[in-house]
Amino acid sequence: MRIQQLEYLEKIVALGSMNEAAKALYMTQPSLSSAIKELENEMNIQILVRSKTGVRLTEEGREFMSYAQQIMDQVQLLEEKYKDTRPRKQTFSVSAQHYAFVVHAFVELINSLDVEEYQFKLRETETENILEDLSRFKSELGILYLNSFNEKVMMKLFKERELVFQPLFRAKPHVFVSNTSPLGQKELVELADLEDYPYLSYEQGERNSFYFAEEILSTLEHRKDIKVSDRATIFNLMVGVNGYTISSGVLSKKLNDDKIIAVPLNVKDEMTIGYLKHKQKELSPIAQHYLQMLEDHIQGYGFEIL
């Protein structure tokens, strides 16, 4: 086994395509495929499953990849210490549902760095994509919520993909609205109060299951229903059409102006927001640092870390 083969595998897993990885590595696709096949034969396991839509890791491949990444990290440390070469860029990736506190902690992480080069990725994305990113090692952390409605289904999916969920904090549901909305003048909002206003929620792509919704009470019918794909749009619609969405109540004043406010929703439910990691991969120091900043930010809003 050669370090170069592990570098090839790392690139394939990151891109999810043998052809795209070959282009990035300036290799021919047959040469790259041959190098991986040689590695699989030597290790006596099947690491990748190849299909028309790309490649993915087998269960054995995921376990192998977790060990391979540890080797790559150690090689990087050796090169930085003993070789007169430029170190590899600091890398980190997190996939999350649409939460302002996730972005705020990400900003603080970057501003705290003392490195010349880095390659970070923040994906505010659909719930299914979070699970896919974690299972394919495209992200180290995934941020999402569980409640009494989706927990059983989601925990089953986590187990199937060898993902571990760690709770961060619990929050009562709030409605996010414009500060000029009549809903924003209330101290407590009832479900009946929402009927005349457009309901804003994040689309979930092809797998638009109620269990994948980012908003609780996802099975309720709404006379006015608008799906969006990003947080900027949902905030604009809160102001433009007096729309509302349901979330945790945590707003970042540093990243959002005072036009959007959170009002408690009177329902017997709560959200447990936490992070996902892959069972077979230890968190990197940069991921641990990000989690600490995330916890500090959450505590700053008066929530207790679980």
mmCIF file of C-alpha atoms in Angstrom:
data_model
loop_
_atom_site.group_PDB
_atom_site.id
_atom_site.type_symbol
_atom_site.label_atom_id
_atom_site.label_comp_id
_atom_site.label_asym_id
_atom_site.label_seq_id
_atom_site.Cartn_x
_atom_site.Cartn_y
_atom_site.Cartn_z
ATOM 1 C CA MET A 1 0.000 0.000 0.000
ATOM 2 C CA ARG A 2 1.298 3.450 -0.949
ATOM 3 C CA ILE A 3 0.436 6.851 0.484
ATOM 4 C CA GLN A 4 -0.305 7.983 -3.052
ATOM 5 C CA GLN A 5 -3.094 5.405 -3.313
ATOM 6 C CA LEU A 6 -4.670 6.814 -0.173
ATOM 7 C CA GLU A 7 -4.444 10.318 -1.639
ATOM 8 C CA TYR A 8 -6.204 9.048 -4.755
ATOM 9 C CA LEU A 9 -8.938 7.462 -2.647
ATOM 10 C CA GLU A 10 -9.358 10.642 -0.602
ATOM 11 C CA LYS A 11 -9.935 12.655 -3.781
ATOM 12 C CA ILE A 12 -12.435 10.130 -5.199
ATOM 13 C CA VAL A 13 -14.478 10.094 -2.001
ATOM 14 C CA ALA A 14 -14.455 13.901 -1.807
ATOM 15 C CA LEU A 15 -15.695 14.306 -5.397
ATOM 16 C CA GLY A 16 -17.913 11.205 -5.563
ATOM 17 C CA SER A 17 -16.765 10.496 -9.105
ATOM 18 C CA MET A 18 -13.867 8.514 -10.541
ATOM 19 C CA ASN A 19 -13.852 10.663 -13.672
ATOM 20 C CA GLU A 20 -13.855 13.996 -11.793
ATOM 21 C CA ALA A 21 -11.137 12.747 -9.435
ATOM 22 C CA ALA A 22 -8.982 11.708 -12.401
ATOM 23 C CA LYS A 23 -9.317 15.210 -13.863
ATOM 24 C CA ALA A 24 -8.400 16.822 -10.544
ATOM 25 C CA LEU A 25 -5.360 14.531 -10.197
ATOM 26 C CA TYR A 26 -4.317 15.027 -13.854
ATOM 27 C CA MET A 27 -4.575 11.295 -14.475
ATOM 28 C CA THR A 28 -6.449 9.154 -16.911
ATOM 29 C CA GLN A 29 -9.539 7.514 -15.518
ATOM 30 C CA PRO A 30 -8.301 3.963 -16.296
ATOM 31 C CA SER A 31 -5.017 4.646 -14.463
ATOM 32 C CA LEU A 32 -6.836 5.909 -11.401
ATOM 33 C CA SER A 33 -9.276 3.021 -11.443
ATOM 34 C CA SER A 34 -6.383 0.575 -11.751
ATOM 35 C CA ALA A 35 -4.598 2.115 -8.742
ATOM 36 C CA ILE A 36 -7.705 1.752 -6.582
ATOM 37 C CA LYS A 37 -8.346 -1.783 -7.792
ATOM 38 C CA GLU A 38 -4.766 -2.657 -6.864
ATOM 39 C CA LEU A 39 -5.365 -1.233 -3.384
ATOM 40 C CA GLU A 40 -8.581 -3.230 -3.004
ATOM 41 C CA ASN A 41 -6.836 -6.432 -4.072
ATOM 42 C CA GLU A 42 -3.976 -5.844 -1.658
ATOM 43 C CA MET A 43 -6.329 -5.141 1.255
ATOM 44 C CA ASN A 44 -8.633 -7.968 0.172
ATOM 45 C CA ILE A 45 -11.772 -5.799 0.479
ATOM 46 C CA GLN A 46 -14.084 -3.862 -1.829
ATOM 47 C CA ILE A 47 -13.651 -0.192 -0.947
ATOM 48 C CA LEU A 48 -15.833 1.440 -3.588
ATOM 49 C CA VAL A 49 -19.082 0.629 -5.342
ATOM 50 C CA ARG A 50 -19.086 1.947 -8.886
ATOM 51 C CA SER A 51 -22.294 2.914 -10.704
ATOM 52 C CA LYS A 52 -23.501 5.140 -13.526
ATOM 53 C CA THR A 53 -24.188 7.946 -11.048
ATOM 54 C CA GLY A 54 -20.725 7.851 -9.464
ATOM 55 C CA VAL A 55 -18.961 5.959 -6.705
ATOM 56 C CA ARG A 56 -19.658 5.443 -3.009
ATOM 57 C CA LEU A 57 -17.922 3.714 -0.137
ATOM 58 C CA THR A 58 -18.949 0.228 0.934
ATOM 59 C CA GLU A 59 -19.366 -0.447 4.655
ATOM 60 C CA GLU A 60 -15.845 -1.909 4.703
ATOM 61 C CA GLY A 61 -14.736 1.070 2.644
ATOM 62 C CA ARG A 62 -16.037 3.530 5.226
ATOM 63 C CA GLU A 63 -14.091 1.765 7.948
ATOM 64 C CA PHE A 64 -10.979 1.626 5.774
ATOM 65 C CA MET A 65 -11.358 5.328 4.938
ATOM 66 C CA SER A 66 -11.498 6.297 8.611
ATOM 67 C CA TYR A 67 -8.120 4.598 9.173
ATOM 68 C CA ALA A 68 -6.723 5.988 5.922
ATOM 69 C CA GLN A 69 -7.573 9.557 6.939
ATOM 70 C CA GLN A 70 -5.774 9.078 10.237
ATOM 71 C CA ILE A 71 -2.698 7.964 8.273
ATOM 72 C CA MET A 72 -3.004 11.000 5.986
ATOM 73 C CA ASP A 73 -3.212 13.304 8.996
ATOM 74 C CA GLN A 74 -0.039 11.769 10.453
ATOM 75 C CA VAL A 75 1.760 12.080 7.119
ATOM 76 C CA GLN A 76 0.785 15.750 7.003
ATOM 77 C CA LEU A 77 2.200 16.309 10.488
ATOM 78 C CA LEU A 78 5.474 14.633 9.506
ATOM 79 C CA GLU A 79 5.783 16.693 6.338
ATOM 80 C CA GLU A 80 5.086 19.937 8.159
ATOM 81 C CA LYS A 81 7.682 19.141 10.824
ATOM 82 C CA TYR A 82 10.509 17.671 8.755
ATOM 83 C CA LYS A 83 10.111 18.730 5.117
ATOM 84 C CA ASP A 84 10.833 22.185 3.846
ATOM 85 C CA THR A 85 7.554 22.327 1.949
ATOM 86 C CA ARG A 86 4.387 24.304 2.277
ATOM 87 C CA PRO A 87 1.902 22.565 4.589
ATOM 88 C CA ARG A 88 -1.388 21.271 3.305
ATOM 89 C CA LYS A 89 -4.212 23.757 3.624
ATOM 90 C CA GLN A 90 -6.212 23.639 6.830
ATOM 91 C CA THR A 91 -9.488 21.960 5.864
ATOM 92 C CA PHE A 92 -12.870 21.717 7.538
ATOM 93 C CA SER A 93 -16.423 21.170 6.374
ATOM 94 C CA VAL A 94 -19.797 21.316 8.127
ATOM 95 C CA SER A 95 -23.249 20.577 6.683
ATOM 96 C CA ALA A 96 -26.273 21.999 8.464
ATOM 97 C CA GLN A 97 -29.897 22.884 8.404
ATOM 98 C CA HIS A 98 -30.517 26.621 8.130
ATOM 99 C CA TYR A 99 -29.452 28.045 11.502
ATOM 100 C CA ALA A 100 -27.914 31.488 11.999
ATOM 101 C CA PHE A 101 -25.915 30.325 15.027
ATOM 102 C CA VAL A 102 -24.145 27.748 12.831
ATOM 103 C CA VAL A 103 -22.994 30.517 10.476
ATOM 104 C CA HIS A 104 -22.037 32.806 13.361
ATOM 105 C CA ALA A 105 -19.776 30.159 14.923
ATOM 106 C CA PHE A 106 -18.278 29.457 11.477
ATOM 107 C CA VAL A 107 -17.413 33.144 11.077
ATOM 108 C CA GLU A 108 -15.811 33.211 14.526
ATOM 109 C CA LEU A 109 -13.814 30.081 13.709
ATOM 110 C CA ILE A 110 -12.344 31.625 10.570
ATOM 111 C CA ASN A 111 -11.555 34.907 12.335
ATOM 112 C CA SER A 112 -9.722 32.979 15.064
ATOM 113 C CA LEU A 113 -7.375 31.176 12.656
ATOM 114 C CA ASP A 114 -3.678 31.928 12.561
ATOM 115 C CA VAL A 115 -2.874 30.224 9.262
ATOM 116 C CA GLU A 116 -2.016 31.543 5.823
ATOM 117 C CA GLU A 117 -4.096 29.037 3.858
ATOM 118 C CA TYR A 118 -7.302 27.153 4.517
ATOM 119 C CA GLN A 119 -10.118 25.503 2.632
ATOM 120 C CA PHE A 120 -13.377 25.516 4.595
ATOM 121 C CA LYS A 121 -16.871 24.586 3.506
ATOM 122 C CA LEU A 122 -20.228 25.465 5.071
ATOM 123 C CA ARG A 123 -23.233 23.803 3.470
ATOM 124 C CA GLU A 124 -26.676 24.997 4.492
ATOM 125 C CA THR A 125 -28.527 22.209 2.781
ATOM 126 C CA GLU A 126 -31.377 19.710 2.735
ATOM 127 C CA THR A 127 -31.578 17.185 5.559
ATOM 128 C CA GLU A 128 -30.883 14.212 3.292
ATOM 129 C CA ASN A 129 -27.740 15.921 2.003
ATOM 130 C CA ILE A 130 -26.452 16.315 5.567
ATOM 131 C CA LEU A 131 -26.658 12.552 6.097
ATOM 132 C CA GLU A 132 -25.055 11.901 2.718
ATOM 133 C CA ASP A 133 -22.197 14.341 3.356
ATOM 134 C CA LEU A 134 -21.392 12.701 6.698
ATOM 135 C CA SER A 135 -21.610 9.128 5.414
ATOM 136 C CA ARG A 136 -19.312 9.944 2.484
ATOM 137 C CA PHE A 137 -16.852 11.890 4.679
ATOM 138 C CA LYS A 138 -17.512 15.099 2.738
ATOM 139 C CA SER A 139 -18.229 16.871 6.037
ATOM 140 C CA GLU A 140 -16.958 16.281 9.549
ATOM 141 C CA LEU A 141 -20.026 17.660 11.294
ATOM 142 C CA GLY A 142 -23.731 17.876 10.556
ATOM 143 C CA ILE A 143 -26.111 20.148 12.489
ATOM 144 C CA LEU A 144 -29.832 19.326 12.674
ATOM 145 C CA TYR A 145 -32.713 18.849 15.100
ATOM 146 C CA LEU A 146 -34.789 15.992 16.481
ATOM 147 C CA ASN A 147 -38.165 16.033 18.197
ATOM 148 C CA SER A 148 -40.796 13.510 19.252
ATOM 149 C CA PHE A 149 -42.172 13.345 15.703
ATOM 150 C CA ASN A 150 -39.022 12.611 13.669
ATOM 151 C CA GLU A 151 -36.670 11.080 16.250
ATOM 152 C CA LYS A 152 -37.483 7.391 15.711
ATOM 153 C CA VAL A 153 -37.147 7.583 11.927
ATOM 154 C CA MET A 154 -34.038 9.753 11.994
ATOM 155 C CA MET A 155 -32.223 7.633 14.587
ATOM 156 C CA LYS A 156 -32.840 4.581 12.402
ATOM 157 C CA LEU A 157 -31.265 6.398 9.445
ATOM 158 C CA PHE A 158 -28.319 7.498 11.592
ATOM 159 C CA LYS A 159 -27.671 3.893 12.604
ATOM 160 C CA GLU A 160 -27.844 2.655 9.011
ATOM 161 C CA ARG A 161 -25.232 5.229 7.966
ATOM 162 C CA GLU A 162 -23.036 4.745 11.064
ATOM 163 C CA LEU A 163 -23.674 8.271 12.266
ATOM 164 C CA VAL A 164 -23.736 9.378 15.901
ATOM 165 C CA PHE A 165 -26.009 12.179 17.152
ATOM 166 C CA GLN A 166 -24.854 14.308 20.091
ATOM 167 C CA PRO A 167 -27.451 16.737 21.541
ATOM 168 C CA LEU A 168 -26.323 20.337 22.064
ATOM 169 C CA PHE A 169 -29.374 22.098 23.501
ATOM 170 C CA ARG A 170 -33.154 22.018 23.697
ATOM 171 C CA ALA A 171 -35.333 24.874 22.500
ATOM 172 C CA LYS A 172 -39.011 25.701 22.542
ATOM 173 C CA PRO A 173 -40.531 26.419 19.120
ATOM 174 C CA HIS A 174 -40.711 30.046 18.027
ATOM 175 C CA VAL A 175 -42.088 31.781 14.962
ATOM 176 C CA PHE A 176 -39.686 33.990 13.025
ATOM 177 C CA VAL A 177 -41.456 37.054 11.637
ATOM 178 C CA SER A 178 -40.801 40.614 10.537
ATOM 179 C CA ASN A 179 -40.809 43.183 13.320
ATOM 180 C CA THR A 180 -43.570 44.991 11.393
ATOM 181 C CA SER A 181 -45.831 41.912 11.244
ATOM 182 C CA PRO A 182 -48.902 41.854 13.520
ATOM 183 C CA LEU A 183 -47.561 38.526 14.785
ATOM 184 C CA GLY A 184 -44.464 40.332 16.011
ATOM 185 C CA GLN A 185 -46.553 42.430 18.378
ATOM 186 C CA LYS A 186 -47.664 39.371 20.346
ATOM 187 C CA GLU A 187 -45.891 38.002 23.406
ATOM 188 C CA LEU A 188 -47.109 34.468 22.610
ATOM 189 C CA VAL A 189 -48.412 33.146 19.297
ATOM 190 C CA GLU A 190 -51.171 30.527 19.029
ATOM 191 C CA LEU A 191 -51.507 28.188 16.056
ATOM 192 C CA ALA A 192 -54.836 29.834 15.220
ATOM 193 C CA ASP A 193 -53.036 33.196 14.914
ATOM 194 C CA LEU A 194 -50.992 31.873 11.977
ATOM 195 C CA GLU A 195 -53.835 30.909 9.638
ATOM 196 C CA ASP A 196 -53.956 34.151 7.635
ATOM 197 C CA TYR A 197 -50.205 34.446 7.072
ATOM 198 C CA PRO A 198 -47.976 32.728 4.479
ATOM 199 C CA TYR A 199 -46.112 29.736 5.908
ATOM 200 C CA LEU A 200 -42.441 29.657 4.849
ATOM 201 C CA SER A 201 -40.442 26.437 4.918
ATOM 202 C CA TYR A 202 -37.295 24.969 3.372
ATOM 203 C CA GLU A 203 -37.705 22.595 0.473
ATOM 204 C CA GLN A 204 -36.229 19.134 0.889
ATOM 205 C CA GLY A 205 -35.637 18.071 -2.717
ATOM 206 C CA GLU A 206 -36.730 14.711 -4.051
ATOM 207 C CA ARG A 207 -36.987 13.198 -0.580
ATOM 208 C CA ASN A 208 -39.562 15.691 0.657
ATOM 209 C CA SER A 209 -40.627 13.610 3.656
ATOM 210 C CA PHE A 210 -42.358 15.129 6.672
ATOM 211 C CA TYR A 211 -39.596 13.556 8.771
ATOM 212 C CA PHE A 212 -36.924 15.522 6.878
ATOM 213 C CA ALA A 213 -38.601 18.907 7.357
ATOM 214 C CA GLU A 214 -36.563 21.550 9.189
ATOM 215 C CA GLU A 215 -39.696 22.913 10.809
ATOM 216 C CA ILE A 216 -41.727 21.148 13.499
ATOM 217 C CA LEU A 217 -45.463 20.562 12.937
ATOM 218 C CA SER A 218 -44.626 19.742 9.322
ATOM 219 C CA THR A 219 -47.832 17.722 8.829
ATOM 220 C CA LEU A 220 -50.132 20.712 9.406
ATOM 221 C CA GLU A 221 -52.062 22.016 6.405
ATOM 222 C CA HIS A 222 -51.544 25.664 5.411
ATOM 223 C CA ARG A 223 -53.766 27.787 3.185
ATOM 224 C CA LYS A 224 -50.739 29.832 2.108
ATOM 225 C CA ASP A 225 -47.573 27.794 1.662
ATOM 226 C CA ILE A 226 -44.218 28.950 0.226
ATOM 227 C CA LYS A 227 -41.118 26.750 -0.147
ATOM 228 C CA VAL A 228 -37.668 28.338 -0.293
ATOM 229 C CA SER A 229 -34.115 27.068 -0.607
ATOM 230 C CA ASP A 230 -32.018 29.572 1.355
ATOM 231 C CA ARG A 231 -32.104 31.628 4.540
ATOM 232 C CA ALA A 232 -31.742 35.032 2.855
ATOM 233 C CA THR A 233 -34.866 34.400 0.792
ATOM 234 C CA ILE A 234 -36.919 33.242 3.759
ATOM 235 C CA PHE A 235 -35.995 36.410 5.665
ATOM 236 C CA ASN A 236 -36.865 38.588 2.679
ATOM 237 C CA LEU A 237 -40.277 36.935 2.434
ATOM 238 C CA MET A 238 -40.923 37.491 6.131
ATOM 239 C CA VAL A 239 -40.542 41.212 5.475
ATOM 240 C CA GLY A 240 -42.084 41.324 1.996
ATOM 241 C CA VAL A 241 -45.238 39.241 2.484
ATOM 242 C CA ASN A 242 -45.553 39.032 6.293
ATOM 243 C CA GLY A 243 -44.637 35.373 6.162
ATOM 244 C CA TYR A 244 -43.446 33.262 9.064
ATOM 245 C CA THR A 245 -41.472 30.126 9.741
ATOM 246 C CA ILE A 246 -41.048 27.945 12.821
ATOM 247 C CA SER A 247 -37.600 27.415 14.328
ATOM 248 C CA SER A 248 -35.557 27.394 17.528
ATOM 249 C CA GLY A 249 -35.779 31.056 18.441
ATOM 250 C CA VAL A 250 -32.023 31.614 18.165
ATOM 251 C CA LEU A 251 -31.218 34.620 15.961
ATOM 252 C CA SER A 252 -27.751 36.092 15.442
ATOM 253 C CA LYS A 253 -27.910 39.869 15.853
ATOM 254 C CA LYS A 254 -24.425 40.201 14.375
ATOM 255 C CA LEU A 255 -25.439 38.525 11.108
ATOM 256 C CA ASN A 256 -29.098 39.580 10.869
ATOM 257 C CA ASP A 257 -30.515 43.037 11.391
ATOM 258 C CA ASP A 258 -33.401 43.823 13.736
ATOM 259 C CA LYS A 259 -36.034 43.332 11.022
ATOM 260 C CA ILE A 260 -36.506 39.669 12.022
ATOM 261 C CA ILE A 261 -37.668 38.711 15.505
ATOM 262 C CA ALA A 262 -38.598 35.461 17.283
ATOM 263 C CA VAL A 263 -41.888 35.052 19.167
ATOM 264 C CA PRO A 264 -42.668 31.967 21.308
ATOM 265 C CA LEU A 265 -45.204 29.537 19.812
ATOM 266 C CA ASN A 266 -47.694 28.027 22.252
ATOM 267 C CA VAL A 267 -47.384 24.299 21.466
ATOM 268 C CA LYS A 268 -46.400 21.303 23.585
ATOM 269 C CA ASP A 269 -43.252 20.392 21.732
ATOM 270 C CA GLU A 270 -39.525 21.082 21.810
ATOM 271 C CA MET A 271 -36.538 20.740 19.524
ATOM 272 C CA THR A 272 -33.300 19.009 20.449
ATOM 273 C CA ILE A 273 -30.607 20.516 18.249
ATOM 274 C CA GLY A 274 -27.317 18.674 18.019
ATOM 275 C CA TYR A 275 -24.484 17.550 15.801
ATOM 276 C CA LEU A 276 -23.785 14.424 13.800
ATOM 277 C CA LYS A 277 -20.416 12.780 13.264
ATOM 278 C CA HIS A 278 -19.369 9.555 11.630
ATOM 279 C CA LYS A 279 -18.963 6.681 14.057
ATOM 280 C CA GLN A 280 -15.629 5.633 12.579
ATOM 281 C CA LYS A 281 -13.959 9.051 12.433
ATOM 282 C CA GLU A 282 -12.505 11.023 15.321
ATOM 283 C CA LEU A 283 -13.127 14.740 15.171
ATOM 284 C CA SER A 284 -10.181 16.850 14.063
ATOM 285 C CA PRO A 285 -8.861 19.617 16.337
ATOM 286 C CA ILE A 286 -10.443 22.233 14.058
ATOM 287 C CA ALA A 287 -13.848 20.501 14.318
ATOM 288 C CA GLN A 288 -13.538 20.394 18.110
ATOM 289 C CA HIS A 289 -12.629 24.084 18.119
ATOM 290 C CA TYR A 290 -15.701 24.869 16.012
ATOM 291 C CA LEU A 291 -17.944 22.922 18.389
ATOM 292 C CA GLN A 292 -16.584 24.886 21.330
ATOM 293 C CA MET A 293 -17.384 28.149 19.565
ATOM 294 C CA LEU A 294 -20.830 26.823 18.688
ATOM 295 C CA GLU A 295 -21.502 25.945 22.329
ATOM 296 C CA ASP A 296 -20.239 29.335 23.534
ATOM 297 C CA HIS A 297 -22.524 31.089 21.062
ATOM 298 C CA ILE A 298 -25.540 28.986 22.104
ATOM 299 C CA GLN A 299 -24.849 29.663 25.793
ATOM 300 C CA GLY A 300 -24.679 33.364 24.986
ATOM 301 C CA TYR A 301 -28.360 33.162 24.075
ATOM 302 C CA GLY A 302 -29.226 31.668 27.446
ATOM 303 C CA PHE A 303 -29.434 28.007 26.477
ATOM 304 C CA GLU A 304 -27.922 25.218 28.553
ATOM 305 C CA ILE A 305 -25.549 22.856 26.761
ATOM 306 C CA LEU A 306 -26.646 19.248 27.266
#
